[in-house]
PDB file of C-alpha atoms in Angstrom:
ATOM      1  CA  ASP J   1      57.578  46.806  57.367  1.00  0.00           C
ATOM      2  CA  VAL J   2      56.819  49.168  59.939  1.00  0.00           C
ATOM      3  CA  LEU J   3      54.257  50.821  57.827  1.00  0.00           C
ATOM      4  CA  ALA J   4      51.919  47.297  57.255  1.00  0.00           C
ATOM      5  CA  ASN J   5      52.496  46.813  61.438  1.00  0.00           C
ATOM      6  CA  LEU J   6      51.036  49.823  61.904  1.00  0.00           C
ATOM      7  CA  ALA J   7      47.945  49.095  59.531  1.00  0.00           C
ATOM      8  CA  THR J   8      47.505  46.247  61.625  1.00  0.00           C
ATOM      9  CA  ALA J   9      47.912  47.971  65.392  1.00  0.00           C
ATOM     10  CA  TYR J  10      44.861  50.168  63.863  1.00  0.00           C
ATOM     11  CA  ARG J  11      42.809  47.160  62.619  1.00  0.00           C
ATOM     12  CA  GLN J  12      42.476  45.078  65.266  1.00  0.00           C
ATOM     13  CA  GLN J  13      42.131  49.334  66.903  1.00  0.00           C
ATOM     14  CA  GLY J  14      38.809  49.494  64.706  1.00  0.00           C
ATOM     15  CA  GLN J  15      40.211  52.267  63.774  1.00  0.00           C
ATOM     16  CA  THR J  16      39.425  50.978  60.099  1.00  0.00           C
ATOM     17  CA  GLU J  17      40.596  54.751  58.196  1.00  0.00           C
ATOM     18  CA  GLN J  18      43.433  54.688  59.741  1.00  0.00           C
ATOM     19  CA  ALA J  19      44.585  51.166  58.919  1.00  0.00           C
ATOM     20  CA  ALA J  20      43.543  52.354  54.639  1.00  0.00           C
ATOM     21  CA  ASN J  21      45.781  54.717  55.268  1.00  0.00           C
ATOM     22  CA  ALA J  22      49.181  52.577  56.723  1.00  0.00           C
ATOM     23  CA  TYR J  23      48.296  49.730  53.985  1.00  0.00           C
ATOM     24  CA  ARG J  24      48.238  52.492  51.044  1.00  0.00           C
ATOM     25  CA  GLN J  25      51.440  54.105  52.344  1.00  0.00           C
ATOM     26  CA  ALA J  26      53.559  50.529  52.963  1.00  0.00           C
ATOM     27  CA  MET J  27      52.351  49.258  49.220  1.00  0.00           C
ATOM     28  CA  LEU J  28      53.272  53.617  47.675  1.00  0.00           C
ATOM     29  CA  ILE J  29      57.250  51.926  49.602  1.00  0.00           C
ATOM     30  CA  ARG J  30      57.218  48.322  48.386  1.00  0.00           C
ATOM     31  CA  PRO J  31      53.608  46.966  46.129  1.00  0.00           C
ATOM     32  CA  ASP J  32      53.521  44.002  48.468  1.00  0.00           C
ATOM     33  CA  ASN J  33      49.683  41.716  46.735  1.00  0.00           C
ATOM     34  CA  GLY J  34      49.532  40.334  50.477  1.00  0.00           C
ATOM     35  CA  ILE J  35      48.785  43.475  51.114  1.00  0.00           C
ATOM     36  CA  ALA J  36      46.944  44.812  48.647  1.00  0.00           C
ATOM     37  CA  VAL J  37      44.411  41.715  49.873  1.00  0.00           C
ATOM     38  CA  LYS J  38      44.289  43.215  53.892  1.00  0.00           C
ATOM     39  CA  LEU J  39      43.634  46.891  52.369  1.00  0.00           C
ATOM     40  CA  ALA J  40      40.630  44.898  49.538  1.00  0.00           C
ATOM     41  CA  THR J  41      39.136  42.656  53.563  1.00  0.00           C
ATOM     42  CA  LEU J  42      39.169  45.490  55.624  1.00  0.00           C
ATOM     43  CA  LEU J  43      35.902  45.647  57.322  1.00  0.00           C
ATOM     44  CA  PRO J  44      34.836  48.239  60.284  1.00  0.00           C
ATOM     45  CA  VAL J  45      34.841  46.454  63.411  1.00  0.00           C
ATOM     46  CA  ILE J  46      31.837  47.996  64.072  1.00  0.00           C
ATOM     47  CA  PRO J  47      29.757  50.493  61.153  1.00  0.00           C
ATOM     48  CA  SER J  48      28.068  52.922  62.550  1.00  0.00           C
ATOM     49  CA  SER J  49      25.414  52.772  60.615  1.00  0.00           C
ATOM     50  CA  ARG J  50      23.350  50.882  57.817  1.00  0.00           C
ATOM     51  CA  LEU J  51      24.223  52.835  55.477  1.00  0.00           C
ATOM     52  CA  ASP J  52      28.302  52.167  56.519  1.00  0.00           C
ATOM     53  CA  MET J  53      28.070  48.886  56.702  1.00  0.00           C
ATOM     54  CA  GLU J  54      25.718  48.413  52.967  1.00  0.00           C
ATOM     55  CA  ILE J  55      29.061  50.635  51.367  1.00  0.00           C
ATOM     56  CA  SER J  56      32.195  49.090  53.643  1.00  0.00           C
ATOM     57  CA  ARG J  57      29.925  45.465  52.269  1.00  0.00           C
ATOM     58  CA  GLU J  58      29.363  47.271  48.337  1.00  0.00           C
ATOM     59  CA  ARG J  59      33.881  47.721  48.173  1.00  0.00           C
ATOM     60  CA  PHE J  60      34.648  44.554  49.533  1.00  0.00           C
ATOM     61  CA  GLU J  61      32.960  42.756  47.163  1.00  0.00           C
ATOM     62  CA  THR J  62      34.366  45.584  44.498  1.00  0.00           C
ATOM     63  CA  GLU J  63      37.502  44.952  45.488  1.00  0.00           C
ATOM     64  CA  ILE J  64      37.667  40.749  46.353  1.00  0.00           C
ATOM     65  CA  ASP J  65      36.307  40.956  42.108  1.00  0.00           C
ATOM     66  CA  ARG J  66      39.194  43.397  40.552  1.00  0.00           C
ATOM     67  CA  LEU J  67      41.838  41.041  42.704  1.00  0.00           C
ATOM     68  CA  THR J  68      40.140  38.395  41.339  1.00  0.00           C
ATOM     69  CA  ARG J  69      39.908  39.896  37.745  1.00  0.00           C
ATOM     70  CA  ASP J  70      43.692  40.949  38.236  1.00  0.00           C
ATOM     71  CA  GLY J  71      44.861  37.516  39.235  1.00  0.00           C
ATOM     72  CA  VAL J  72      46.964  38.698  42.627  1.00  0.00           C
ATOM     73  CA  SER J  73      49.070  35.911  43.567  1.00  0.00           C
ATOM     74  CA  LEU J  74      50.109  34.938  47.426  1.00  0.00           C
ATOM     75  CA  THR J  75      52.874  32.610  48.310  1.00  0.00           C
ATOM     76  CA  ASP J  76      51.551  31.364  51.566  1.00  0.00           C
ATOM     77  CA  PRO J  77      47.991  32.631  52.326  1.00  0.00           C
ATOM     78  CA  TYR J  78      47.993  32.394  56.079  1.00  0.00           C
ATOM     79  CA  ARG J  79      51.902  34.519  56.327  1.00  0.00           C
ATOM     80  CA  ASP J  80      51.095  36.819  53.234  1.00  0.00           C
ATOM     81  CA  VAL J  81      47.949  38.237  54.387  1.00  0.00           C
ATOM     82  CA  GLY J  82      46.655  36.302  57.876  1.00  0.00           C
ATOM     83  CA  VAL J  83      43.383  37.834  58.532  1.00  0.00           C
ATOM     84  CA  THR J  84      39.432  36.472  58.005  1.00  0.00           C
ATOM     85  CA  GLN J  85      36.573  38.030  57.462  1.00  0.00           C
ATOM     86  CA  PHE J  86      35.651  37.835  60.763  1.00  0.00           C
ATOM     87  CA  HIS J  87      33.607  40.821  61.346  1.00  0.00           C
ATOM     88  CA  LEU J  88      31.587  39.877  58.006  1.00  0.00           C
ATOM     89  CA  SER J  89      29.562  37.322  60.682  1.00  0.00           C
ATOM     90  CA  TYR J  90      27.896  40.101  62.147  1.00  0.00           C
ATOM     91  CA  HIS J  91      26.059  42.106  58.992  1.00  0.00           C
ATOM     92  CA  ASP J  92      22.848  39.605  59.576  1.00  0.00           C
ATOM     93  CA  ALA J  93      23.080  38.867  55.925  1.00  0.00           C
ATOM     94  CA  ASN J  94      23.311  36.956  53.868  1.00  0.00           C
ATOM     95  CA  ASN J  95      27.250  35.977  53.305  1.00  0.00           C
ATOM     96  CA  ARG J  96      27.621  33.117  50.993  1.00  0.00           C
ATOM     97  CA  ASP J  97      28.443  34.299  48.324  1.00  0.00           C
ATOM     98  CA  LEU J  98      30.775  37.014  49.960  1.00  0.00           C
ATOM     99  CA  ALA J  99      32.628  34.332  50.630  1.00  0.00           C
ATOM    100  CA  ARG J 100      32.864  32.107  47.555  1.00  0.00           C
ATOM    101  CA  LYS J 101      34.571  34.665  46.013  1.00  0.00           C
ATOM    102  CA  VAL J 102      37.409  34.887  49.157  1.00  0.00           C
ATOM    103  CA  ALA J 103      37.296  31.200  48.522  1.00  0.00           C
ATOM    104  CA  THR J 104      38.049  31.192  44.677  1.00  0.00           C
ATOM    105  CA  LEU J 105      40.185  34.350  45.450  1.00  0.00           C
ATOM    106  CA  TYR J 106      42.660  32.544  47.908  1.00  0.00           C
ATOM    107  CA  ARG J 107      42.093  28.789  45.778  1.00  0.00           C
ATOM    108  CA  ASN J 108      43.229  30.911  42.539  1.00  0.00           C
ATOM    109  CA  SER J 109      46.040  33.699  43.547  1.00  0.00           C
ATOM    110  CA  SER J 110      48.166  30.234  46.172  1.00  0.00           C
ATOM    111  CA  PRO J 111      49.065  27.155  44.305  1.00  0.00           C
ATOM    112  CA  LEU J 112      49.472  25.925  48.130  1.00  0.00           C
ATOM    113  CA  LEU J 113      46.484  25.620  49.172  1.00  0.00           C
ATOM    114  CA  ASP J 114      45.691  22.663  46.286  1.00  0.00           C
ATOM    115  CA  TYR J 115      46.100  19.166  48.365  1.00  0.00           C
ATOM    116  CA  THR J 116      45.239  16.725  48.759  1.00  0.00           C
ATOM    117  CA  ALA J 117      45.836  13.846  51.258  1.00  0.00           C
ATOM    118  CA  PRO J 118      47.484   9.549  49.912  1.00  0.00           C
ATOM    119  CA  HIS J 119      44.091   8.154  51.482  1.00  0.00           C
ATOM    120  CA  CYS J 120      41.702  10.587  49.744  1.00  0.00           C
ATOM    121  CA  ALA J 121      42.410   9.867  46.677  1.00  0.00           C
ATOM    122  CA  GLU J 122      40.875   6.520  46.737  1.00  0.00           C
ATOM    123  CA  PRO J 123      37.448   5.594  46.444  1.00  0.00           C
ATOM    124  CA  HIS J 124      36.695   5.338  49.822  1.00  0.00           C
ATOM    125  CA  GLY J 125      33.228   4.254  51.732  1.00  0.00           C
ATOM    126  CA  PHE J 126      32.049   7.216  53.062  1.00  0.00           C
ATOM    127  CA  SER J 127      31.811   8.972  48.968  1.00  0.00           C
ATOM    128  CA  GLU J 128      29.465   6.808  48.620  1.00  0.00           C
ATOM    129  CA  GLY J 129      28.075   7.137  52.545  1.00  0.00           C
ATOM    130  CA  ARG J 130      28.501   3.821  53.421  1.00  0.00           C
ATOM    131  CA  ILE J 131      30.861   3.575  57.227  1.00  0.00           C
ATOM    132  CA  PRO J 132      33.595   1.351  56.392  1.00  0.00           C
ATOM    133  CA  SER J 133      32.644  -2.118  58.240  1.00  0.00           C
ATOM    134  CA  GLY J 134      34.386  -3.798  60.903  1.00  0.00           C
ATOM    135  CA  ARG J 135      36.638  -0.911  62.826  1.00  0.00           C
ATOM    136  CA  ARG J 136      35.874   2.400  64.260  1.00  0.00           C
ATOM    137  CA  ILE J 137      35.278   5.991  62.449  1.00  0.00           C
ATOM    138  CA  LYS J 138      38.201   7.684  62.098  1.00  0.00           C
ATOM    139  CA  VAL J 139      37.312  11.758  63.459  1.00  0.00           C
ATOM    140  CA  GLY J 140      39.301  14.129  64.048  1.00  0.00           C
ATOM    141  CA  PHE J 141      38.073  17.308  65.302  1.00  0.00           C
ATOM    142  CA  ILE J 142      40.278  21.067  64.967  1.00  0.00           C
ATOM    143  CA  SER J 143      41.055  24.077  65.643  1.00  0.00           C
ATOM    144  CA  ARG J 144      43.201  26.587  67.408  1.00  0.00           C
ATOM    145  CA  TYR J 145      40.927  27.474  70.236  1.00  0.00           C
ATOM    146  CA  PHE J 146      41.781  24.118  72.320  1.00  0.00           C
ATOM    147  CA  LYS J 147      42.859  25.079  75.311  1.00  0.00           C
ATOM    148  CA  ASN J 148      41.220  27.737  78.391  1.00  0.00           C
ATOM    149  CA  HIS J 149      38.401  29.804  76.240  1.00  0.00           C
ATOM    150  CA  ALA J 150      34.902  29.489  74.674  1.00  0.00           C
ATOM    151  CA  VAL J 151      35.915  26.614  72.182  1.00  0.00           C
ATOM    152  CA  GLY J 152      37.793  24.813  74.604  1.00  0.00           C
ATOM    153  CA  TRP J 153      35.058  24.872  77.162  1.00  0.00           C
ATOM    154  CA  CYS J 154      31.731  24.435  74.781  1.00  0.00           C
ATOM    155  CA  TYR J 155      33.859  21.703  72.463  1.00  0.00           C
ATOM    156  CA  GLN J 156      35.724  19.517  75.408  1.00  0.00           C
ATOM    157  CA  GLY J 157      32.617  17.792  76.003  1.00  0.00           C
ATOM    158  CA  VAL J 158      31.829  17.165  72.591  1.00  0.00           C
ATOM    159  CA  LEU J 159      35.009  14.757  71.912  1.00  0.00           C
ATOM    160  CA  ARG J 160      34.566  13.616  76.085  1.00  0.00           C
ATOM    161  CA  LEU J 161      30.924  11.752  75.187  1.00  0.00           C
ATOM    162  CA  MET J 162      31.646  11.129  70.787  1.00  0.00           C
ATOM    163  CA  PRO J 163      30.611   7.301  71.225  1.00  0.00           C
ATOM    164  CA  ARG J 164      33.954   5.457  71.769  1.00  0.00           C
ATOM    165  CA  ASN J 165      32.676   2.326  71.053  1.00  0.00           C
ATOM    166  CA  ARG J 166      32.239   3.364  66.995  1.00  0.00           C
ATOM    167  CA  ILE J 167      34.510   5.976  66.713  1.00  0.00           C
ATOM    168  CA  SER J 168      37.742   7.095  67.955  1.00  0.00           C
ATOM    169  CA  VAL J 169      38.016  10.378  68.212  1.00  0.00           C
ATOM    170  CA  THR J 170      41.923  12.531  67.160  1.00  0.00           C
ATOM    171  CA  ALA J 171      42.113  15.755  68.775  1.00  0.00           C
ATOM    172  CA  PHE J 172      43.939  18.432  66.426  1.00  0.00           C
ATOM    173  CA  THR J 173      45.107  21.409  68.136  1.00  0.00           C
ATOM    174  CA  PHE J 174      48.261  23.718  67.651  1.00  0.00           C
ATOM    175  CA  GLY J 175      51.452  24.754  69.601  1.00  0.00           C
ATOM    176  CA  VAL J 176      50.415  24.898  72.534  1.00  0.00           C
ATOM    177  CA  GLY J 177      52.280  24.835  76.108  1.00  0.00           C
ATOM    178  CA  ARG J 178      51.112  24.110  79.235  1.00  0.00           C
ATOM    179  CA  ASP J 179      47.180  23.832  79.390  1.00  0.00           C
ATOM    180  CA  ALA J 180      44.640  23.132  81.619  1.00  0.00           C
ATOM    181  CA  VAL J 181      41.553  22.209  78.795  1.00  0.00           C
ATOM    182  CA  TRP J 182      43.696  21.352  76.623  1.00  0.00           C
ATOM    183  CA  ASP J 183      45.372  18.995  79.042  1.00  0.00           C
ATOM    184  CA  ALA J 184      41.615  17.473  79.956  1.00  0.00           C
ATOM    185  CA  ILE J 185      41.076  17.144  76.148  1.00  0.00           C
ATOM    186  CA  SER J 186      43.728  15.081  75.488  1.00  0.00           C
ATOM    187  CA  ALA J 187      43.234  12.250  78.767  1.00  0.00           C
ATOM    188  CA  GLU J 188      39.952  12.047  77.145  1.00  0.00           C
ATOM    189  CA  VAL J 189      40.617  11.556  73.292  1.00  0.00           C
ATOM    190  CA  ASP J 190      42.140   8.337  71.921  1.00  0.00           C
ATOM    191  CA  LYS J 191      45.008  10.743  70.572  1.00  0.00           C
ATOM    192  CA  ALA J 192      46.276  14.288  71.389  1.00  0.00           C
ATOM    193  CA  VAL J 193      48.365  15.680  68.431  1.00  0.00           C
ATOM    194  CA  SER J 194      49.944  19.203  68.681  1.00  0.00           C
ATOM    195  CA  LEU J 195      50.757  20.858  65.288  1.00  0.00           C
ATOM    196  CA  PRO J 196      53.110  22.480  63.957  1.00  0.00           C
ATOM    197  CA  LEU J 197      51.949  26.746  62.792  1.00  0.00           C
ATOM    198  CA  ASP J 198      52.804  25.680  59.088  1.00  0.00           C
ATOM    199  CA  ILE J 199      50.451  24.985  56.691  1.00  0.00           C
ATOM    200  CA  GLN J 200      52.384  22.269  54.887  1.00  0.00           C
ATOM    201  CA  GLN J 201      53.779  20.964  57.355  1.00  0.00           C
ATOM    202  CA  ALA J 202      50.064  21.241  59.726  1.00  0.00           C
ATOM    203  CA  ARG J 203      48.607  19.836  57.050  1.00  0.00           C
ATOM    204  CA  ILE J 204      50.855  15.900  56.477  1.00  0.00           C
ATOM    205  CA  ALA J 205      50.768  15.275  59.556  1.00  0.00           C
ATOM    206  CA  ILE J 206      46.868  15.351  58.789  1.00  0.00           C
ATOM    207  CA  ALA J 207      46.958  13.622  56.549  1.00  0.00           C
ATOM    208  CA  ALA J 208      49.111  10.668  58.244  1.00  0.00           C
ATOM    209  CA  GLU J 209      46.650   9.874  60.508  1.00  0.00           C
ATOM    210  CA  GLU J 210      44.249   8.738  57.307  1.00  0.00           C
ATOM    211  CA  LEU J 211      41.037   9.891  59.444  1.00  0.00           C
ATOM    212  CA  ASP J 212      37.990   9.353  57.714  1.00  0.00           C
ATOM    213  CA  ILE J 213      35.776  12.678  58.616  1.00  0.00           C
ATOM    214  CA  LEU J 214      37.567  16.124  59.869  1.00  0.00           C
ATOM    215  CA  VAL J 215      35.244  18.619  61.547  1.00  0.00           C
ATOM    216  CA  TYR J 216      36.537  22.459  61.845  1.00  0.00           C
ATOM    217  CA  THR J 217      34.958  23.330  65.175  1.00  0.00           C
ATOM    218  CA  ASP J 218      35.562  27.188  64.910  1.00  0.00           C
ATOM    219  CA  ILE J 219      36.712  28.328  60.892  1.00  0.00           C
ATOM    220  CA  GLY J 220      35.890  31.679  60.796  1.00  0.00           C
ATOM    221  CA  LEU J 221      37.906  32.825  64.297  1.00  0.00           C
ATOM    222  CA  GLU J 222      42.106  33.381  63.072  1.00  0.00           C
ATOM    223  CA  PRO J 223      43.493  32.527  59.682  1.00  0.00           C
ATOM    224  CA  LEU J 224      44.969  29.138  60.286  1.00  0.00           C
ATOM    225  CA  THR J 225      42.333  26.537  60.394  1.00  0.00           C
ATOM    226  CA  TYR J 226      41.088  28.793  57.104  1.00  0.00           C
ATOM    227  CA  PHE J 227      43.224  28.396  55.452  1.00  0.00           C
ATOM    228  CA  LEU J 228      44.351  24.227  55.978  1.00  0.00           C
ATOM    229  CA  SER J 229      40.119  23.224  55.285  1.00  0.00           C
ATOM    230  CA  GLN J 230      40.611  24.733  51.487  1.00  0.00           C
ATOM    231  CA  SER J 231      42.663  21.413  51.222  1.00  0.00           C
ATOM    232  CA  ARG J 232      40.917  18.244  51.516  1.00  0.00           C
ATOM    233  CA  LEU J 233      42.467  16.147  54.434  1.00  0.00           C
ATOM    234  CA  ALA J 234      39.584  14.016  54.821  1.00  0.00           C
ATOM    235  CA  PRO J 235      36.980  12.076  52.831  1.00  0.00           C
ATOM    236  CA  MET J 236      34.251  13.857  54.815  1.00  0.00           C
ATOM    237  CA  GLN J 237      35.324  17.194  55.658  1.00  0.00           C
ATOM    238  CA  CYS J 238      33.167  19.299  58.206  1.00  0.00           C
ATOM    239  CA  VAL J 239      32.895  22.777  60.200  1.00  0.00           C
ATOM    240  CA  THR J 240      30.656  22.955  63.009  1.00  0.00           C
ATOM    241  CA  ASN J 241      29.668  26.668  64.932  1.00  0.00           C
ATOM    242  CA  GLY J 242      32.342  27.358  67.286  1.00  0.00           C
ATOM    243  CA  HIS J 243      32.432  31.342  64.736  1.00  0.00           C
ATOM    244  CA  PRO J 244      27.888  31.164  63.374  1.00  0.00           C
ATOM    245  CA  ASP J 245      28.912  31.598  59.153  1.00  0.00           C
ATOM    246  CA  THR J 246      29.223  29.812  56.198  1.00  0.00           C
ATOM    247  CA  THR J 247      32.479  29.425  55.280  1.00  0.00           C
ATOM    248  CA  GLY J 248      32.700  29.591  50.940  1.00  0.00           C
ATOM    249  CA  VAL J 249      35.738  26.639  50.852  1.00  0.00           C
ATOM    250  CA  PRO J 250      34.272  23.786  48.337  1.00  0.00           C
ATOM    251  CA  THR J 251      36.243  21.603  50.239  1.00  0.00           C
ATOM    252  CA  LEU J 252      33.714  21.838  53.454  1.00  0.00           C
ATOM    253  CA  ASP J 253      31.597  18.883  52.544  1.00  0.00           C
ATOM    254  CA  TYR J 254      29.028  19.719  55.999  1.00  0.00           C
ATOM    255  CA  PHE J 255      28.117  22.975  58.218  1.00  0.00           C
ATOM    256  CA  ILE J 256      26.706  20.803  61.428  1.00  0.00           C
ATOM    257  CA  SER J 257      24.153  23.656  63.384  1.00  0.00           C
ATOM    258  CA  GLY J 258      20.790  22.429  65.306  1.00  0.00           C
ATOM    259  CA  ALA J 259      17.592  22.882  64.561  1.00  0.00           C
ATOM    260  CA  PRO J 260      16.815  25.427  67.326  1.00  0.00           C
ATOM    261  CA  VAL J 261      18.718  27.696  66.529  1.00  0.00           C
ATOM    262  CA  ALA J 262      18.747  27.791  62.335  1.00  0.00           C
ATOM    263  CA  PRO J 263      16.191  30.371  60.661  1.00  0.00           C
ATOM    264  CA  PRO J 264      13.940  28.617  57.503  1.00  0.00           C
ATOM    265  CA  ASN J 265      16.317  29.460  55.127  1.00  0.00           C
ATOM    266  CA  ALA J 266      19.120  28.869  56.570  1.00  0.00           C
ATOM    267  CA  ALA J 267      20.158  26.548  54.424  1.00  0.00           C
ATOM    268  CA  ASP J 268      20.118  28.370  51.415  1.00  0.00           C
ATOM    269  CA  GLN J 269      23.020  30.718  53.562  1.00  0.00           C
ATOM    270  CA  TYR J 270      25.536  27.933  54.008  1.00  0.00           C
ATOM    271  CA  SER J 271      28.497  27.217  50.531  1.00  0.00           C
ATOM    272  CA  GLU J 272      27.983  23.863  52.249  1.00  0.00           C
ATOM    273  CA  THR J 273      25.203  21.406  53.275  1.00  0.00           C
ATOM    274  CA  LEU J 274      23.895  22.381  56.613  1.00  0.00           C
ATOM    275  CA  VAL J 275      23.105  19.695  58.707  1.00  0.00           C
ATOM    276  CA  ASN J 276      20.674  20.515  61.427  1.00  0.00           C
ATOM    277  CA  LEU J 277      20.830  19.263  65.320  1.00  0.00           C
ATOM    278  CA  GLU J 278      17.553  18.143  67.042  1.00  0.00           C
ATOM    279  CA  ASP J 279      17.686  19.100  70.874  1.00  0.00           C
TER     280      ASP J 279
END
């Protein structure tokens, strides 16, 4: 445990080689699939060169493929692994196929992730592109960073300015204390829900809202929403560019971005269907 914690500290500091050595030493004492995945997904925070970046990407893909072939098993990926592929997004490269491989590894390794909310199991208007008649569309927005953070600053206004005659807005975050931004968001939406830091309990609470659409604002910034997004909690599930990279997660239907910031070939870089909003 001490060596695993040391590896995490090195990882956060960008000392990749020291982190890898500490992970390997930990596994010599006690083999652990969660540590094996953390070692496989270890990337330099700042590559020393383009060659260093390319070598790290090749190693990343090779290790993910190997763990997938070996049928690695995880009880709870959030607790066993608890990291994201954050630094891939800074490589100026198409990450779609790598992201899909990582999502496949997690889905195959952990039956815990395979969950569909009861109200999503039946035919729903959104699956045929129809809007439910006679009521407002129930839209949920979820982030661990709906607080005094860049995500909170950016999306507070988005939530506030949703057309409330047609849409009811529920904001979800996790285990917050008193925070001015979350308090403001809570006052401006139809409902605010603070979720537990647990995949199973959180998704039960979200499923209870019987949403039509669930929007993840920043998948990739932290692990809990990444793993949570692999459940089907609304008939339509979207991600937007609080963290501007594809997820590879098959239960996310749309990536909401903007035409002014998207290159011409952008759609080829997303596992989700890309929706580019105009100015």
